[in-house]
Coordinates of C-alpha atoms and ligand atoms in Angstrom, one line a residue:
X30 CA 0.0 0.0 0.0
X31 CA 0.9 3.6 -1.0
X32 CA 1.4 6.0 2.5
X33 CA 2.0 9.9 2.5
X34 CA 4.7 11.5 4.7
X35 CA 5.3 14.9 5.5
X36 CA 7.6 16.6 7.5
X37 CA 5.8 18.0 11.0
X38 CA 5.4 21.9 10.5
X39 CA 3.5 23.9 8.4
X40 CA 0.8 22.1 6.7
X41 CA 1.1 18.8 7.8
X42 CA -2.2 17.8 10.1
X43 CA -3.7 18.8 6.8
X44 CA -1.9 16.8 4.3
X45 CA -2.2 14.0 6.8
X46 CA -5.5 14.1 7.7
X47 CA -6.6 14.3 4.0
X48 CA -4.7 11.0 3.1
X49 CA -6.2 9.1 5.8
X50 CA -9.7 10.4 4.8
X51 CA -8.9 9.0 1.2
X52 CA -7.3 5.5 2.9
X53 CA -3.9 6.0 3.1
X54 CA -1.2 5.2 5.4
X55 CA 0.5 8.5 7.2
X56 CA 3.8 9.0 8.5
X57 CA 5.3 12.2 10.1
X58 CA 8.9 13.1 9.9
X59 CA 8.6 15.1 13.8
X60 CA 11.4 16.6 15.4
X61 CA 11.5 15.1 18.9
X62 CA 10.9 18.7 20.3
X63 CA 7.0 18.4 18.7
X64 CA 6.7 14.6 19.4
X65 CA 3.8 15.6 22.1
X66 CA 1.9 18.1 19.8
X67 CA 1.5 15.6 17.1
X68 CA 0.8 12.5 19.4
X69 CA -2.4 14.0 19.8
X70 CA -3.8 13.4 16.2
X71 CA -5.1 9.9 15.7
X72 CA -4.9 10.3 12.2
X73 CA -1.5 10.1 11.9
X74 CA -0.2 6.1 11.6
X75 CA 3.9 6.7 12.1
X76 CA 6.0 8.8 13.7
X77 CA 9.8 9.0 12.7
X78 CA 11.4 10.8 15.2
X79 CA 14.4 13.3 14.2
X80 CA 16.3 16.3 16.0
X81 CA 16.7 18.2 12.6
X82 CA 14.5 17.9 9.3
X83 CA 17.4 17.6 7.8
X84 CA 17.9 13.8 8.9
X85 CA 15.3 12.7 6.0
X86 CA 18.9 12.6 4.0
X87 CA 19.9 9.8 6.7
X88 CA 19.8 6.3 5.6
X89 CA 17.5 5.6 8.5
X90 CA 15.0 7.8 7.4
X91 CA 15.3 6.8 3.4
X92 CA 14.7 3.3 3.5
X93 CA 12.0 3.4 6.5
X94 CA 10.1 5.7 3.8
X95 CA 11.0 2.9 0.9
X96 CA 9.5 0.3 2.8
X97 CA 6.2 2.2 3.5
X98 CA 5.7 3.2 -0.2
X99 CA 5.8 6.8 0.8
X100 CA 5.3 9.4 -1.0
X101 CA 6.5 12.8 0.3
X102 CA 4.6 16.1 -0.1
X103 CA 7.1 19.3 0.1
X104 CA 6.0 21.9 1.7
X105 CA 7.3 25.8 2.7
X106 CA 9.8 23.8 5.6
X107 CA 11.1 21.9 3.5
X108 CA 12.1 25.0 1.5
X109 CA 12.9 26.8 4.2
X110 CA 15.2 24.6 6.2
X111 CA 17.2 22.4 3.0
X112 CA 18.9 23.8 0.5
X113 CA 17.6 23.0 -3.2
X114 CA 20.7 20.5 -3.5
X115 CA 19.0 18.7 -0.8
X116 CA 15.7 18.5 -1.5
X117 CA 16.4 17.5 -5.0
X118 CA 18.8 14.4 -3.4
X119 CA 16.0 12.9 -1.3
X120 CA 15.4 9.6 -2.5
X121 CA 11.7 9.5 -2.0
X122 CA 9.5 10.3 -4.1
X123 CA 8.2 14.2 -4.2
X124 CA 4.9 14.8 -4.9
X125 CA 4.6 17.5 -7.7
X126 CA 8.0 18.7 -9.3
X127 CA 11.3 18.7 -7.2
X128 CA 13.0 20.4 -9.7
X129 CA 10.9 23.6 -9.9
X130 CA 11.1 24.3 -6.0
X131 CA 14.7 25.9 -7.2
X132 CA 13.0 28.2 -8.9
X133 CA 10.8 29.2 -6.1
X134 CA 13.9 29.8 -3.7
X135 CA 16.3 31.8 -6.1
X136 CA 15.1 35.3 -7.0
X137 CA 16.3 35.5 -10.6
X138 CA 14.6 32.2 -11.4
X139 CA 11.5 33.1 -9.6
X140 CA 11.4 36.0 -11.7
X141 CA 12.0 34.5 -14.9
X142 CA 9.4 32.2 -14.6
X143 CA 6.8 34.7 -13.5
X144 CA 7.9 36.7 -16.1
X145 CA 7.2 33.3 -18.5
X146 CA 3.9 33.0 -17.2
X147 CA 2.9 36.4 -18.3
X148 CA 2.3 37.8 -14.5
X149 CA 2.3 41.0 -14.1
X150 CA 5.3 41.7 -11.6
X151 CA 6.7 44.6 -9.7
X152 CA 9.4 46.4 -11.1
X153 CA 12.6 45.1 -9.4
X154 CA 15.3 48.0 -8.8
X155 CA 18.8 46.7 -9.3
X156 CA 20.7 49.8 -7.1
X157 CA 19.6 51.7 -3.7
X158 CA 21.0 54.7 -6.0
X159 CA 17.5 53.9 -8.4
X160 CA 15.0 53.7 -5.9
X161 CA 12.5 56.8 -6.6
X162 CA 9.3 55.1 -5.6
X163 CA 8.3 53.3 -2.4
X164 CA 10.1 50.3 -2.5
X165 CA 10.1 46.6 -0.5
X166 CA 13.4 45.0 0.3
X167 CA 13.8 41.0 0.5
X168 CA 15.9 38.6 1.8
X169 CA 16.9 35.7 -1.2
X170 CA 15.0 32.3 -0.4
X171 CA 11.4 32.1 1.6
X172 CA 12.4 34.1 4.5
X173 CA 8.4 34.4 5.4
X174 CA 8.8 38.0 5.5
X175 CA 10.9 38.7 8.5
X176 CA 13.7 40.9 7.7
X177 CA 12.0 42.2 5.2
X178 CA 11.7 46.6 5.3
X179 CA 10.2 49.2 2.8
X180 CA 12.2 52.5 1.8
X181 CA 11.5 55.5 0.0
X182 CA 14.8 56.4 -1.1
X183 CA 18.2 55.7 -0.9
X184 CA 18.9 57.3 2.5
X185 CA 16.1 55.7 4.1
X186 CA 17.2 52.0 2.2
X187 CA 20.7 52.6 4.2
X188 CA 19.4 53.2 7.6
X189 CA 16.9 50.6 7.5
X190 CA 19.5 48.4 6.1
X191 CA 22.2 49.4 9.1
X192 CA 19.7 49.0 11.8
X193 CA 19.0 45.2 10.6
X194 CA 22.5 44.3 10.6
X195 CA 23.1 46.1 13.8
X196 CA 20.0 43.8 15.4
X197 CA 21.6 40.9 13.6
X198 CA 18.5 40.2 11.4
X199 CA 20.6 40.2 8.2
X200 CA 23.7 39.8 7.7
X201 CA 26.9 42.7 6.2
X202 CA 27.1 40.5 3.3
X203 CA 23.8 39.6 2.8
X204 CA 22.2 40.4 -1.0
X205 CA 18.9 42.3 -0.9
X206 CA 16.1 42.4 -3.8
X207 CA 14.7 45.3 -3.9
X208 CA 11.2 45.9 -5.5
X209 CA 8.5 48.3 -6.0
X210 CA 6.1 48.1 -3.5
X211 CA 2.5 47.4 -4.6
X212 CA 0.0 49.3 -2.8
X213 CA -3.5 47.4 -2.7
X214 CA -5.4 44.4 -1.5
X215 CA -3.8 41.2 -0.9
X216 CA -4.8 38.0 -2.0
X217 CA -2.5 34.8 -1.9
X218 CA -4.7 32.4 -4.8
X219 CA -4.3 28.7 -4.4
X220 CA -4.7 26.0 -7.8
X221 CA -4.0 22.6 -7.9
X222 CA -2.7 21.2 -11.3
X223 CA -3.9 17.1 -12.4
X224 CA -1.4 16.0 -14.6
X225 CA -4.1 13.1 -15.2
X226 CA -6.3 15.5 -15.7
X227 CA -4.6 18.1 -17.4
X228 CA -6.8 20.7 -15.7
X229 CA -6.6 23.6 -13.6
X230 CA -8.4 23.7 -10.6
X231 CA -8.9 27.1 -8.5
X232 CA -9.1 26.6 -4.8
X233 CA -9.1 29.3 -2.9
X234 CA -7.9 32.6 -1.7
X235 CA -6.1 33.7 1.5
X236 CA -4.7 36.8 3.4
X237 CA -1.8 36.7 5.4
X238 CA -1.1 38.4 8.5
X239 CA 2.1 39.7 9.2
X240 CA 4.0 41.4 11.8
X241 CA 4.4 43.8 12.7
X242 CA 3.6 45.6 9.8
X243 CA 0.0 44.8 10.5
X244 CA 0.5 45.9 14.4
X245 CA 2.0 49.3 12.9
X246 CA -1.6 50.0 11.2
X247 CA -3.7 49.4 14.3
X248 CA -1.8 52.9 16.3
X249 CA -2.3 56.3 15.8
X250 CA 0.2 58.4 13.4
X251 CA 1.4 60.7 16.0
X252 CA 3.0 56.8 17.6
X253 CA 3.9 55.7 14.1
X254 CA 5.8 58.8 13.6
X255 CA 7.6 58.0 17.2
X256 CA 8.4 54.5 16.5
X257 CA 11.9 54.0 15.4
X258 CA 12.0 49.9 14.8
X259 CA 11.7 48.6 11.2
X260 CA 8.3 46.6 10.7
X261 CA 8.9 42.9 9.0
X262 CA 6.3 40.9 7.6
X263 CA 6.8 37.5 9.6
X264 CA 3.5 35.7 8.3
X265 CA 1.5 34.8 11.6
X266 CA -1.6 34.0 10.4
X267 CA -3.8 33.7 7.2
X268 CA -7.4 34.2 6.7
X269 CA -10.0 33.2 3.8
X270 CA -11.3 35.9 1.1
X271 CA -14.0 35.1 -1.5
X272 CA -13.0 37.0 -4.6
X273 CA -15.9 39.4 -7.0
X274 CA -17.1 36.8 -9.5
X275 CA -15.8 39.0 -12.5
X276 CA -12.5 38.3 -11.5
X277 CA -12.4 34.7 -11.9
X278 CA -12.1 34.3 -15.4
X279 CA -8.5 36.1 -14.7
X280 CA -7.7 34.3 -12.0
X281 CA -8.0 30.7 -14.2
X282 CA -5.9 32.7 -16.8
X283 CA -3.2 33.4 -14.9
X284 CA -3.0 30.1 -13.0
X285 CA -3.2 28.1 -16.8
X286 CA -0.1 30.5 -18.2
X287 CA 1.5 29.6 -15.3
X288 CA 1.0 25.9 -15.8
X289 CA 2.3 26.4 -19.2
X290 CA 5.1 28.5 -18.7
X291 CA 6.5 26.1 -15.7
X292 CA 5.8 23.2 -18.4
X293 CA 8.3 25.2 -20.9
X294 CA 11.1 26.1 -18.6
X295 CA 11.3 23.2 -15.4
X296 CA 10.1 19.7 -17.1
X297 CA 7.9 17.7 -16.2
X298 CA 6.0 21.5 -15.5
X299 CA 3.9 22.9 -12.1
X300 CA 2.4 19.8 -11.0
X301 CA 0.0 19.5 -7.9
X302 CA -0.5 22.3 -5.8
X303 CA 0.9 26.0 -6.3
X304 CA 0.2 29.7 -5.5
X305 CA 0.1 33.2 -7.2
X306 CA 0.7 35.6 -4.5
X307 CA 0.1 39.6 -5.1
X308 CA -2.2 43.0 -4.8
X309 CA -5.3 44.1 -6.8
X310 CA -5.0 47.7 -7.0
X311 CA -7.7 50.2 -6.7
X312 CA -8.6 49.0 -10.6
X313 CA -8.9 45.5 -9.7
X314 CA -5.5 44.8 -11.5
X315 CA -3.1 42.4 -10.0
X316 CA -0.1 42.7 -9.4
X317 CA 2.0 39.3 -8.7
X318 CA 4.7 39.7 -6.1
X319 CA 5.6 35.9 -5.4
X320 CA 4.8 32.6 -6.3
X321 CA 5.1 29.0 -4.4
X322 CA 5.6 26.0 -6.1
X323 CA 3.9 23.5 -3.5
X324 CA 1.0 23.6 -1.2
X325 CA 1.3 27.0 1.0
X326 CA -0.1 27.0 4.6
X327 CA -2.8 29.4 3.9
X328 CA -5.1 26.1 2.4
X329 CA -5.2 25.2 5.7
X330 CA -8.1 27.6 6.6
X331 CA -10.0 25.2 3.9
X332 CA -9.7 22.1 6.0
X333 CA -13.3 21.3 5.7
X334 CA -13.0 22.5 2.1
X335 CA -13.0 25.6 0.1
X336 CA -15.9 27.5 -1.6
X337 CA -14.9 27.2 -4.9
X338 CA -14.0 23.5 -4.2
X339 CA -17.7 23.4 -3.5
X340 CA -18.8 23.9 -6.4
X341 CA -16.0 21.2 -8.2
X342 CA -16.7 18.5 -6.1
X343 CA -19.8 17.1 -4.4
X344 CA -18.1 16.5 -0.8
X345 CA -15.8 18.4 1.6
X346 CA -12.4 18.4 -0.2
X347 CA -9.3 19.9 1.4
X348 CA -6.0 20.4 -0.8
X349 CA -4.5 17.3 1.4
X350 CA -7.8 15.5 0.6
X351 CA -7.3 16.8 -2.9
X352 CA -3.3 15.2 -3.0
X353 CA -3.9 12.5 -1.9
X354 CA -6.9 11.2 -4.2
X355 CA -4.4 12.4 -7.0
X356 CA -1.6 9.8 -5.6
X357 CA -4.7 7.3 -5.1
X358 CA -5.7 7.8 -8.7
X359 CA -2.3 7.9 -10.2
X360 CA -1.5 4.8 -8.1
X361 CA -4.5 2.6 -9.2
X362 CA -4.0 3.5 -12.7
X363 CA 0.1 2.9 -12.7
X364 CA 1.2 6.6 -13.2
X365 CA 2.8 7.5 -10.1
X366 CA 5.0 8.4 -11.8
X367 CA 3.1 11.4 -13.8
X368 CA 2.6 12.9 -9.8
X369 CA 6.0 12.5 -8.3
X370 CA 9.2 13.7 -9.2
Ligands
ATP411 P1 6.9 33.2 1.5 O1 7.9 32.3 1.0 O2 6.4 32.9 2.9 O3 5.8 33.5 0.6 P2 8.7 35.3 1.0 O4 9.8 35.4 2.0 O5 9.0 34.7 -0.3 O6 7.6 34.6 1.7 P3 7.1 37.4 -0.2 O7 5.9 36.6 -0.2 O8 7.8 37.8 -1.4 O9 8.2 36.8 0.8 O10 6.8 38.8 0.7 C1 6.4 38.7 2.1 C2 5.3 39.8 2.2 O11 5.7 41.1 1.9 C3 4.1 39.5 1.4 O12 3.2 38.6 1.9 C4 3.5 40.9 1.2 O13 2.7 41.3 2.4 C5 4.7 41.8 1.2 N1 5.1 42.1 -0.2 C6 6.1 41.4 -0.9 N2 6.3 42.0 -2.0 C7 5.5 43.1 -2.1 C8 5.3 44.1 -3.1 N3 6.1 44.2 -4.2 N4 4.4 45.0 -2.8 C9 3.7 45.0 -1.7 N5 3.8 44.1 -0.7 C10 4.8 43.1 -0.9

């Protein structure tokens, strides 16, 4: 029998709870410091205990995951905590595409693809000297926001800059992207991708919360002006949206470019889960500031399922739910390896 692992962070009573719903076997990849939290979930058939995330390299790991037929579903700590040269030397089967979680991680690439895909992206500035227009700066990789600062010229980009090394949030050496900052509504929009089917589903939409960006909002000007600490945008939370109805037809669009484009440049293409992440301005135009390659952690405000799910399928489907009946189908029908990488 076919079981579905996942490391224990993120997304993962989701992903797990969805493949036991559709019959599978579950295993956890837990870091002893978490044994207890995840004890607690019946749902989940195997624990493999670790200290780091990183010991899914180890031998031990490998073949306990070979013997259980596993397949593994990557999500944003497995980005955040191995480098791509490591994910991309795990044994195991991936669900989706190893190979474009690269492109999620390195700015260039990220870019490049987006830019493939037809998304309409903020205009990256390449010097501090350039910056004439409100800008955000990032750290390289999915740093979840923290770190991250906005500037409105060059002066301003150097002292925020300073102050973060000084705190030791970033490091002296550390190479920032800097981009205009897109001023507007956020909305993070979730697809899944059958290669069996060769259709693109919509799922959903999320917010995210960040701080302290979000915390800076909620106090008076007078202590904004006062307040001397650079706001980050560490995600903390995420919350559902349901988006006008004219804006749907877009929204397919954009996610089927991006299917296509991915298929062009990272073989075998943007299987499985994915998100378009960005702004619609005070036109309702969007602006697309990020993309992730895998399921993100805002899905899992759709545990029960999503509204536009609802009217897809004729039962509660979450995206674990939605995973796993894709490694169930591909499974029974002998294409695992259309799903995994
Ligand atoms: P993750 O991998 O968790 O998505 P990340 O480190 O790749 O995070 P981004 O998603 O690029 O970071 O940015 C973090 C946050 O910063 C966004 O959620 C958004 O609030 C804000 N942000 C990023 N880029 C822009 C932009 N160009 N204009 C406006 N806001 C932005």
């Amino acid at each position: 029998m076919i079981s579905v692992a996942t490391l224990g962070s993120h997304c993962a009573l989701q992903v797990l709870k969805g493949a036991k719903d559709e019959g599978l076997k579950t295993i956890l990849v837990c870091e002893k410091r978490r044994e207890k939290l995840y004890r607690r979930f019946q749902f989940i058939d195997e624990l493999i205990l670790v200290n780091s995330f990183s010991e899914i390299l180890d031998q031990r790991c490998q073949s306990t995951l070979e013997k259980n037929n596993a397949v593994m579903i990557p999500h944003g700590t497995l980005i955040a905590q191995m480098t791509s040269e490591q994910i991309e030397s795990i044994k195991t089967p991936i669900f989706g595409n190893k190979w474009i979680l690269r492109w999620e991680s390195d700015r260039e690439m990220k870019e490049k693809l987006m830019r493939e895909a037809n998304l309409p992206v903020p205009k990256p500035v390449t010097n501090p000297k350039d910056i004439n227009n409100l800008v955000i700066v990032k750290r390289q990789g999915a740093a979840g926001g923290k770190g991250y600062f906005m500037a409105a010229n060059e002066q301003d980009y150097n002292k925020k800059r300073n102050q973060l090394i000084l705190d030791g949030i970033i490091s002296k050496d550390e190479t920032l992207y800097i981009q205009e900052y897109a001023a507007g509504v956020l909305a993070y929009l979730q697809f899944f991708y059958s290669p069996l089917k060769k259709e693109v589903e919509f799922f959903g939409v999320d917010q995210r919360h960040e701080s302290d960006i979000e915390g800076l909002a909620r106090i008076p000007s007078e202590q904004q002006l006062k307040n001397n600490k650079v706001p980050s945008f560490n995600v903390i939370g995420n919350s559902p949206l349901v988006l006008r109805e004219s804006l749907l037809d877009e929204v397919y669009t954009m996610g089927e470019n991006f299917v296509e484009a991915s298929k062009r440049l990272v073989a075998p293409g943007m299987n499985g889960p994915f998100c378009i992440e960005g702004v619609y301005d005070e036109n309702a135009k969007f602006t697309s500031f990020e993309f992730s390659a895998r399921i993100v952690a805002g899905t899992n405000i759709y545990m029960d399922g999503s509204p536009y799910y609802s009217l897809l399928f004729n039962e509660q489907m979450s995206m674990g739910k939605r995973i796993a009946r894709e490694i169930k189908l591909a499974d029974t029908s002998n294409q695992l390896d259309m799903v995994t990488t």
